[in-house]
């Protein structure tokens, strides 16, 4: 169906989003900041569902890391079709943008 990138995707609500997107046919990039073992567990569940996945460590609050996360997802899984931000704190200011392959932008207004 496509590629989904979920920040905070290793546990909690983010993990639930990842698993539902995988069940709906998406390959998933699982973003995390601290706990690689929970990200690996979620990745295993994505594989059990029959979809491809990757884990990507990074803080989307930092511009260079946002760019790297998107670039890594694109390089390993393809164009990002769905992006979900499922982390507890997102320090974006008005006008900051995540460019996912030029297809769309995320913006806090």
mmCIF file of N, CA and C in Angstrom:
data_model
loop_
_atom_site.group_PDB
_atom_site.id
_atom_site.type_symbol
_atom_site.label_atom_id
_atom_site.label_comp_id
_atom_site.label_asym_id
_atom_site.label_seq_id
_atom_site.Cartn_x
_atom_site.Cartn_y
_atom_site.Cartn_z
ATOM 1 N N UNK A 1 0.806 -1.193 0.000
ATOM 2 C CA UNK A 1 0.000 0.000 0.000
ATOM 3 C C UNK A 1 0.849 1.257 0.000
ATOM 4 N N UNK A 2 1.989 1.252 0.731
ATOM 5 C CA UNK A 2 2.834 2.427 0.789
ATOM 6 C C UNK A 2 3.799 2.354 1.948
ATOM 7 N N UNK A 3 4.381 3.502 2.276
ATOM 8 C CA UNK A 3 5.364 3.611 3.347
ATOM 9 C C UNK A 3 4.864 4.606 4.377
ATOM 10 N N UNK A 4 4.936 4.206 5.645
ATOM 11 C CA UNK A 4 4.555 5.081 6.753
ATOM 12 C C UNK A 4 5.771 5.331 7.633
ATOM 13 N N UNK A 5 5.910 6.551 8.099
ATOM 14 C CA UNK A 5 6.961 6.940 9.021
ATOM 15 C C UNK A 5 6.279 7.407 10.300
ATOM 16 N N UNK A 6 6.578 6.732 11.424
ATOM 17 C CA UNK A 6 5.921 7.065 12.692
ATOM 18 C C UNK A 6 6.989 7.414 13.718
ATOM 19 N N UNK A 7 7.021 8.681 14.132
ATOM 20 C CA UNK A 7 7.934 9.059 15.197
ATOM 21 C C UNK A 7 7.311 8.626 16.517
ATOM 22 N N UNK A 8 8.143 8.206 17.447
ATOM 23 C CA UNK A 8 7.614 7.683 18.701
ATOM 24 C C UNK A 8 6.912 6.362 18.479
ATOM 25 N N UNK A 9 7.332 5.633 17.452
ATOM 26 C CA UNK A 9 6.638 4.422 17.040
ATOM 27 C C UNK A 9 7.048 3.146 17.751
ATOM 28 N N UNK A 10 7.906 3.236 18.735
ATOM 29 C CA UNK A 10 8.387 2.010 19.375
ATOM 30 C C UNK A 10 7.529 1.545 20.547
ATOM 31 N N UNK A 11 6.682 2.428 21.085
ATOM 32 C CA UNK A 11 5.866 2.026 22.240
ATOM 33 C C UNK A 11 4.617 2.890 22.341
ATOM 34 N N UNK A 12 3.707 2.480 23.174
ATOM 35 C CA UNK A 12 2.507 3.263 23.449
ATOM 36 C C UNK A 12 1.637 3.484 22.227
ATOM 37 N N UNK A 13 1.089 4.682 22.134
ATOM 38 C CA UNK A 13 0.199 5.034 21.028
ATOM 39 C C UNK A 13 0.921 4.916 19.695
ATOM 40 N N UNK A 14 2.176 5.343 19.657
ATOM 41 C CA UNK A 14 2.941 5.250 18.414
ATOM 42 C C UNK A 14 3.072 3.823 17.923
ATOM 43 N N UNK A 15 3.331 2.893 18.839
ATOM 44 C CA UNK A 15 3.418 1.485 18.467
ATOM 45 C C UNK A 15 2.074 1.008 17.920
ATOM 46 N N UNK A 16 0.990 1.412 18.563
ATOM 47 C CA UNK A 16 -0.331 1.041 18.070
ATOM 48 C C UNK A 16 -0.575 1.555 16.658
ATOM 49 N N UNK A 17 -0.108 2.770 16.378
ATOM 50 C CA UNK A 17 -0.241 3.338 15.034
ATOM 51 C C UNK A 17 0.569 2.520 14.045
ATOM 52 N N UNK A 18 1.804 2.198 14.403
ATOM 53 C CA UNK A 18 2.662 1.388 13.524
ATOM 54 C C UNK A 18 1.990 0.063 13.187
ATOM 55 N N UNK A 19 1.501 -0.638 14.202
ATOM 56 C CA UNK A 19 0.920 -1.963 13.973
ATOM 57 C C UNK A 19 -0.351 -1.888 13.138
ATOM 58 N N UNK A 20 -1.166 -0.873 13.367
ATOM 59 C CA UNK A 20 -2.377 -0.725 12.554
ATOM 60 C C UNK A 20 -2.032 -0.402 11.101
ATOM 61 N N UNK A 21 -1.059 0.470 10.893
ATOM 62 C CA UNK A 21 -0.640 0.774 9.522
ATOM 63 C C UNK A 21 -0.059 -0.463 8.838
ATOM 64 N N UNK A 22 0.703 -1.260 9.565
ATOM 65 C CA UNK A 22 1.239 -2.503 8.999
ATOM 66 C C UNK A 22 0.103 -3.449 8.624
ATOM 67 N N UNK A 23 -0.884 -3.577 9.490
ATOM 68 C CA UNK A 23 -2.035 -4.436 9.176
ATOM 69 C C UNK A 23 -2.782 -3.944 7.934
ATOM 70 N N UNK A 24 -2.729 -2.652 7.699
ATOM 71 C CA UNK A 24 -3.410 -2.072 6.530
ATOM 72 C C UNK A 24 -2.529 -2.077 5.281
ATOM 73 N N UNK A 25 -1.340 -2.694 5.395
ATOM 74 C CA UNK A 25 -0.510 -2.889 4.218
ATOM 75 C C UNK A 25 0.658 -1.944 4.038
ATOM 76 N N UNK A 26 0.969 -1.143 5.039
ATOM 77 C CA UNK A 26 2.086 -0.210 4.924
ATOM 78 C C UNK A 26 3.377 -0.831 5.447
ATOM 79 N N UNK A 27 4.495 -0.542 4.782
ATOM 80 C CA UNK A 27 5.817 -0.778 5.340
ATOM 81 C C UNK A 27 6.077 0.394 6.279
ATOM 82 N N UNK A 28 6.770 0.143 7.390
ATOM 83 C CA UNK A 28 6.842 1.157 8.441
ATOM 84 C C UNK A 28 8.258 1.499 8.875
ATOM 85 N N UNK A 29 8.530 2.796 8.978
ATOM 86 C CA UNK A 29 9.735 3.302 9.626
ATOM 87 C C UNK A 29 9.339 3.650 11.054
ATOM 88 N N UNK A 30 9.994 3.017 12.006
ATOM 89 C CA UNK A 30 9.668 3.160 13.416
ATOM 90 C C UNK A 30 10.689 4.098 14.044
ATOM 91 N N UNK A 31 10.249 5.313 14.354
ATOM 92 C CA UNK A 31 11.144 6.288 14.953
ATOM 93 C C UNK A 31 11.193 6.146 16.461
ATOM 94 N N UNK A 32 12.388 6.320 17.021
ATOM 95 C CA UNK A 32 12.547 6.260 18.473
ATOM 96 C C UNK A 32 13.708 7.152 18.868
ATOM 97 N N UNK A 33 13.773 7.507 20.153
ATOM 98 C CA UNK A 33 14.883 8.336 20.620
ATOM 99 C C UNK A 33 15.795 7.627 21.611
ATOM 100 N N UNK A 34 15.271 6.715 22.426
ATOM 101 C CA UNK A 34 16.097 6.194 23.510
ATOM 102 C C UNK A 34 16.168 4.673 23.594
ATOM 103 N N UNK A 35 15.064 3.966 23.455
ATOM 104 C CA UNK A 35 15.034 2.550 23.785
ATOM 105 C C UNK A 35 15.019 1.681 22.526
ATOM 106 N N UNK A 36 16.212 1.276 22.101
ATOM 107 C CA UNK A 36 16.334 0.470 20.882
ATOM 108 C C UNK A 36 15.652 -0.888 21.030
ATOM 109 N N UNK A 37 15.635 -1.454 22.227
ATOM 110 C CA UNK A 37 15.048 -2.790 22.387
ATOM 111 C C UNK A 37 13.540 -2.775 22.144
ATOM 112 N N UNK A 38 12.839 -1.725 22.588
ATOM 113 C CA UNK A 38 11.397 -1.665 22.307
ATOM 114 C C UNK A 38 11.148 -1.414 20.823
ATOM 115 N N UNK A 39 12.025 -0.639 20.182
ATOM 116 C CA UNK A 39 11.895 -0.428 18.734
ATOM 117 C C UNK A 39 12.096 -1.739 17.989
ATOM 118 N N UNK A 40 13.067 -2.533 18.410
ATOM 119 C CA UNK A 40 13.313 -3.845 17.790
ATOM 120 C C UNK A 40 12.113 -4.774 17.976
ATOM 121 N N UNK A 41 11.507 -4.748 19.159
ATOM 122 C CA UNK A 41 10.314 -5.572 19.407
ATOM 123 C C UNK A 41 9.177 -5.180 18.463
ATOM 124 N N UNK A 42 8.964 -3.889 18.309
ATOM 125 C CA UNK A 42 7.909 -3.414 17.408
ATOM 126 C C UNK A 42 8.224 -3.814 15.975
ATOM 127 N N UNK A 43 9.486 -3.710 15.583
ATOM 128 C CA UNK A 43 9.906 -4.126 14.253
ATOM 129 C C UNK A 43 9.602 -5.608 14.029
ATOM 130 N N UNK A 44 9.839 -6.438 15.039
ATOM 131 C CA UNK A 44 9.522 -7.857 14.942
ATOM 132 C C UNK A 44 8.038 -8.096 14.740
ATOM 133 N N UNK A 45 7.208 -7.306 15.408
ATOM 134 C CA UNK A 45 5.759 -7.449 15.240
ATOM 135 C C UNK A 45 5.319 -7.037 13.836
ATOM 136 N N UNK A 46 5.968 -6.015 13.284
ATOM 137 C CA UNK A 46 5.672 -5.596 11.907
ATOM 138 C C UNK A 46 6.010 -6.739 10.946
ATOM 139 N N UNK A 47 7.151 -7.378 11.162
ATOM 140 C CA UNK A 47 7.556 -8.504 10.309
ATOM 141 C C UNK A 47 6.581 -9.668 10.437
ATOM 142 N N UNK A 48 6.088 -9.919 11.638
ATOM 143 C CA UNK A 48 5.110 -10.991 11.854
ATOM 144 C C UNK A 48 3.832 -10.728 11.062
ATOM 145 N N UNK A 49 3.471 -9.468 10.934
ATOM 146 C CA UNK A 49 2.293 -9.092 10.152
ATOM 147 C C UNK A 49 2.543 -9.302 8.666
ATOM 148 N N UNK A 50 3.827 -9.334 8.285
ATOM 149 C CA UNK A 50 4.165 -9.567 6.888
ATOM 150 C C UNK A 50 4.584 -8.328 6.121
ATOM 151 N N UNK A 51 4.948 -7.276 6.840
ATOM 152 C CA UNK A 51 5.378 -6.039 6.196
ATOM 153 C C UNK A 51 6.849 -5.772 6.488
ATOM 154 N N UNK A 52 7.460 -4.962 5.653
ATOM 155 C CA UNK A 52 8.844 -4.543 5.882
ATOM 156 C C UNK A 52 8.868 -3.396 6.879
ATOM 157 N N UNK A 53 9.973 -3.274 7.585
ATOM 158 C CA UNK A 53 10.114 -2.173 8.518
ATOM 159 C C UNK A 53 11.567 -1.868 8.788
ATOM 160 N N UNK A 54 11.797 -0.682 9.314
ATOM 161 C CA UNK A 54 13.119 -0.274 9.780
ATOM 162 C C UNK A 54 12.930 0.491 11.077
ATOM 163 N N UNK A 55 13.999 0.569 11.861
ATOM 164 C CA UNK A 55 13.978 1.457 13.018
ATOM 165 C C UNK A 55 14.948 2.594 12.736
ATOM 166 N N UNK A 56 14.550 3.785 13.155
ATOM 167 C CA UNK A 56 15.352 4.983 12.899
ATOM 168 C C UNK A 56 15.432 5.787 14.189
ATOM 169 N N UNK A 57 16.646 5.911 14.711
ATOM 170 C CA UNK A 57 16.835 6.682 15.939
ATOM 171 C C UNK A 57 17.033 8.153 15.594
ATOM 172 N N UNK A 58 16.352 9.022 16.311
ATOM 173 C CA UNK A 58 16.555 10.445 16.094
ATOM 174 C C UNK A 58 15.515 11.290 16.797
ATOM 175 N N UNK A 59 15.845 12.546 16.962
ATOM 176 C CA UNK A 59 14.990 13.523 17.636
ATOM 177 C C UNK A 59 14.430 14.469 16.586
ATOM 178 N N UNK A 60 13.132 14.390 16.297
ATOM 179 C CA UNK A 60 12.571 15.248 15.254
ATOM 180 C C UNK A 60 12.473 16.704 15.690
ATOM 181 N N UNK A 61 12.803 16.983 16.934
ATOM 182 C CA UNK A 61 12.880 18.362 17.384
ATOM 183 C C UNK A 61 14.111 19.082 16.852
ATOM 184 N N UNK A 62 15.049 18.309 16.278
ATOM 185 C CA UNK A 62 16.280 18.884 15.731
ATOM 186 C C UNK A 62 16.241 18.783 14.208
ATOM 187 N N UNK A 63 16.390 19.914 13.532
ATOM 188 C CA UNK A 63 16.221 19.975 12.078
ATOM 189 C C UNK A 63 17.066 18.954 11.332
ATOM 190 N N UNK A 64 18.350 18.856 11.629
ATOM 191 C CA UNK A 64 19.210 17.922 10.895
ATOM 192 C C UNK A 64 18.801 16.470 11.121
ATOM 193 N N UNK A 65 18.344 16.162 12.314
ATOM 194 C CA UNK A 65 17.885 14.802 12.574
ATOM 195 C C UNK A 65 16.581 14.513 11.847
ATOM 196 N N UNK A 66 15.663 15.491 11.785
ATOM 197 C CA UNK A 66 14.428 15.312 10.998
ATOM 198 C C UNK A 66 14.771 14.959 9.561
ATOM 199 N N UNK A 67 15.684 15.726 8.987
ATOM 200 C CA UNK A 67 16.068 15.494 7.598
ATOM 201 C C UNK A 67 16.672 14.108 7.417
ATOM 202 N N UNK A 68 17.547 13.697 8.344
ATOM 203 C CA UNK A 68 18.175 12.387 8.254
ATOM 204 C C UNK A 68 17.155 11.263 8.385
ATOM 205 N N UNK A 69 16.197 11.406 9.286
ATOM 206 C CA UNK A 69 15.165 10.385 9.478
ATOM 207 C C UNK A 69 14.369 10.195 8.186
ATOM 208 N N UNK A 70 13.964 11.292 7.572
ATOM 209 C CA UNK A 70 13.197 11.205 6.320
ATOM 210 C C UNK A 70 14.062 10.596 5.221
ATOM 211 N N UNK A 71 15.312 11.062 5.095
ATOM 212 C CA UNK A 71 16.198 10.546 4.050
ATOM 213 C C UNK A 71 16.451 9.053 4.229
ATOM 214 N N UNK A 72 16.683 8.609 5.461
ATOM 215 C CA UNK A 72 16.929 7.187 5.714
ATOM 216 C C UNK A 72 15.697 6.348 5.394
ATOM 217 N N UNK A 73 14.534 6.844 5.779
ATOM 218 C CA UNK A 73 13.294 6.133 5.465
ATOM 219 C C UNK A 73 13.118 6.015 3.957
ATOM 220 N N UNK A 74 13.324 7.094 3.258
ATOM 221 C CA UNK A 74 13.176 7.100 1.801
ATOM 222 C C UNK A 74 14.167 6.135 1.147
ATOM 223 N N UNK A 75 15.410 6.162 1.599
ATOM 224 C CA UNK A 75 16.444 5.307 1.012
ATOM 225 C C UNK A 75 16.166 3.822 1.233
ATOM 226 N N UNK A 76 15.619 3.465 2.384
ATOM 227 C CA UNK A 76 15.446 2.047 2.727
ATOM 228 C C UNK A 76 14.073 1.488 2.376
ATOM 229 N N UNK A 77 13.039 2.335 2.391
ATOM 230 C CA UNK A 77 11.684 1.825 2.158
ATOM 231 C C UNK A 77 10.989 2.456 0.950
ATOM 232 N N UNK A 78 11.453 3.628 0.529
ATOM 233 C CA UNK A 78 10.808 4.315 -0.580
ATOM 234 C C UNK A 78 10.119 5.585 -0.119
ATOM 235 N N UNK A 79 9.388 6.184 -1.027
ATOM 236 C CA UNK A 79 8.724 7.456 -0.765
ATOM 237 C C UNK A 79 7.766 7.348 0.423
ATOM 238 N N UNK A 80 7.787 8.328 1.293
ATOM 239 C CA UNK A 80 6.917 8.339 2.465
ATOM 240 C C UNK A 80 5.523 8.787 2.043
ATOM 241 N N UNK A 81 4.539 7.920 2.290
ATOM 242 C CA UNK A 81 3.150 8.226 1.956
ATOM 243 C C UNK A 81 2.360 8.731 3.153
ATOM 244 N N UNK A 82 2.726 8.274 4.352
ATOM 245 C CA UNK A 82 2.024 8.651 5.579
ATOM 246 C C UNK A 82 3.078 8.980 6.630
ATOM 247 N N UNK A 83 2.880 10.092 7.328
ATOM 248 C CA UNK A 83 3.755 10.450 8.442
ATOM 249 C C UNK A 83 2.886 10.709 9.663
ATOM 250 N N UNK A 84 3.248 10.093 10.775
ATOM 251 C CA UNK A 84 2.520 10.286 12.033
ATOM 252 C C UNK A 84 3.508 10.688 13.114
ATOM 253 N N UNK A 85 3.168 11.720 13.843
ATOM 254 C CA UNK A 85 3.997 12.181 14.949
ATOM 255 C C UNK A 85 3.321 11.720 16.230
ATOM 256 N N UNK A 86 3.932 10.757 16.897
ATOM 257 C CA UNK A 86 3.327 10.167 18.094
ATOM 258 C C UNK A 86 4.294 10.236 19.263
ATOM 259 N N UNK A 87 4.892 11.389 19.454
ATOM 260 C CA UNK A 87 5.779 11.549 20.595
ATOM 261 C C UNK A 87 5.169 12.538 21.567
ATOM 262 N N UNK A 88 5.600 12.467 22.806
ATOM 263 C CA UNK A 88 4.981 13.273 23.841
ATOM 264 C C UNK A 88 5.181 14.769 23.711
ATOM 265 N N UNK A 89 6.297 15.203 23.156
ATOM 266 C CA UNK A 89 6.606 16.621 23.095
ATOM 267 C C UNK A 89 7.200 16.932 21.738
ATOM 268 N N UNK A 90 6.656 17.922 21.060
ATOM 269 C CA UNK A 90 7.131 18.294 19.742
ATOM 270 C C UNK A 90 7.395 19.795 19.719
ATOM 271 N N UNK A 91 8.650 20.208 19.857
ATOM 272 C CA UNK A 91 8.945 21.634 19.995
ATOM 273 C C UNK A 91 9.070 22.370 18.664
ATOM 274 N N UNK A 92 8.107 22.191 17.751
ATOM 275 C CA UNK A 92 8.122 22.941 16.498
ATOM 276 C C UNK A 92 7.632 24.352 16.736
ATOM 277 N N UNK A 93 8.229 25.289 16.048
ATOM 278 C CA UNK A 93 7.678 26.640 16.029
ATOM 279 C C UNK A 93 6.958 26.818 14.698
ATOM 280 N N UNK A 94 6.104 27.790 14.620
ATOM 281 C CA UNK A 94 5.345 28.042 13.395
ATOM 282 C C UNK A 94 6.307 28.192 12.223
ATOM 283 N N UNK A 95 6.020 27.482 11.167
ATOM 284 C CA UNK A 95 6.814 27.599 9.958
ATOM 285 C C UNK A 95 7.860 26.521 9.778
ATOM 286 N N UNK A 96 8.160 25.734 10.809
ATOM 287 C CA UNK A 96 9.104 24.644 10.612
ATOM 288 C C UNK A 96 8.419 23.547 9.822
ATOM 289 N N UNK A 97 9.166 22.929 8.933
ATOM 290 C CA UNK A 97 8.583 21.984 7.989
ATOM 291 C C UNK A 97 9.410 20.718 7.942
ATOM 292 N N UNK A 98 8.727 19.582 7.798
ATOM 293 C CA UNK A 98 9.388 18.328 7.467
ATOM 294 C C UNK A 98 9.034 18.053 6.015
ATOM 295 N N UNK A 99 10.020 17.983 5.151
ATOM 296 C CA UNK A 99 9.781 17.727 3.739
ATOM 297 C C UNK A 99 9.994 16.248 3.487
ATOM 298 N N UNK A 100 8.944 15.528 3.191
ATOM 299 C CA UNK A 100 9.053 14.101 2.913
ATOM 300 C C UNK A 100 8.907 13.896 1.412
ATOM 301 N N UNK A 101 10.049 13.954 0.735
ATOM 302 C CA UNK A 101 10.115 13.684 -0.703
ATOM 303 C C UNK A 101 9.319 14.687 -1.524
ATOM 304 N N UNK A 102 9.171 15.891 -1.028
ATOM 305 C CA UNK A 102 8.506 16.927 -1.791
ATOM 306 C C UNK A 102 7.018 16.720 -1.970
ATOM 307 N N UNK A 103 6.482 15.604 -1.448
ATOM 308 C CA UNK A 103 5.073 15.310 -1.671
ATOM 309 C C UNK A 103 4.148 16.104 -0.783
ATOM 310 N N UNK A 104 4.539 16.367 0.434
ATOM 311 C CA UNK A 104 3.734 17.152 1.338
ATOM 312 C C UNK A 104 4.605 17.633 2.473
ATOM 313 N N UNK A 105 4.075 18.516 3.261
ATOM 314 C CA UNK A 105 4.814 19.070 4.386
ATOM 315 C C UNK A 105 3.976 18.941 5.647
ATOM 316 N N UNK A 106 4.645 18.755 6.758
ATOM 317 C CA UNK A 106 3.976 18.794 8.060
ATOM 318 C C UNK A 106 4.275 20.152 8.666
ATOM 319 N N UNK A 107 3.258 20.772 9.191
ATOM 320 C CA UNK A 107 3.458 22.093 9.742
ATOM 321 C C UNK A 107 2.523 22.303 10.922
ATOM 322 N N UNK A 108 3.053 22.844 11.984
ATOM 323 C CA UNK A 108 2.211 23.244 13.105
ATOM 324 C C UNK A 108 1.830 24.689 12.870
ATOM 325 N N UNK A 109 0.548 24.971 12.805
ATOM 326 C CA UNK A 109 0.091 26.329 12.537
ATOM 327 C C UNK A 109 -0.379 27.012 13.798
#
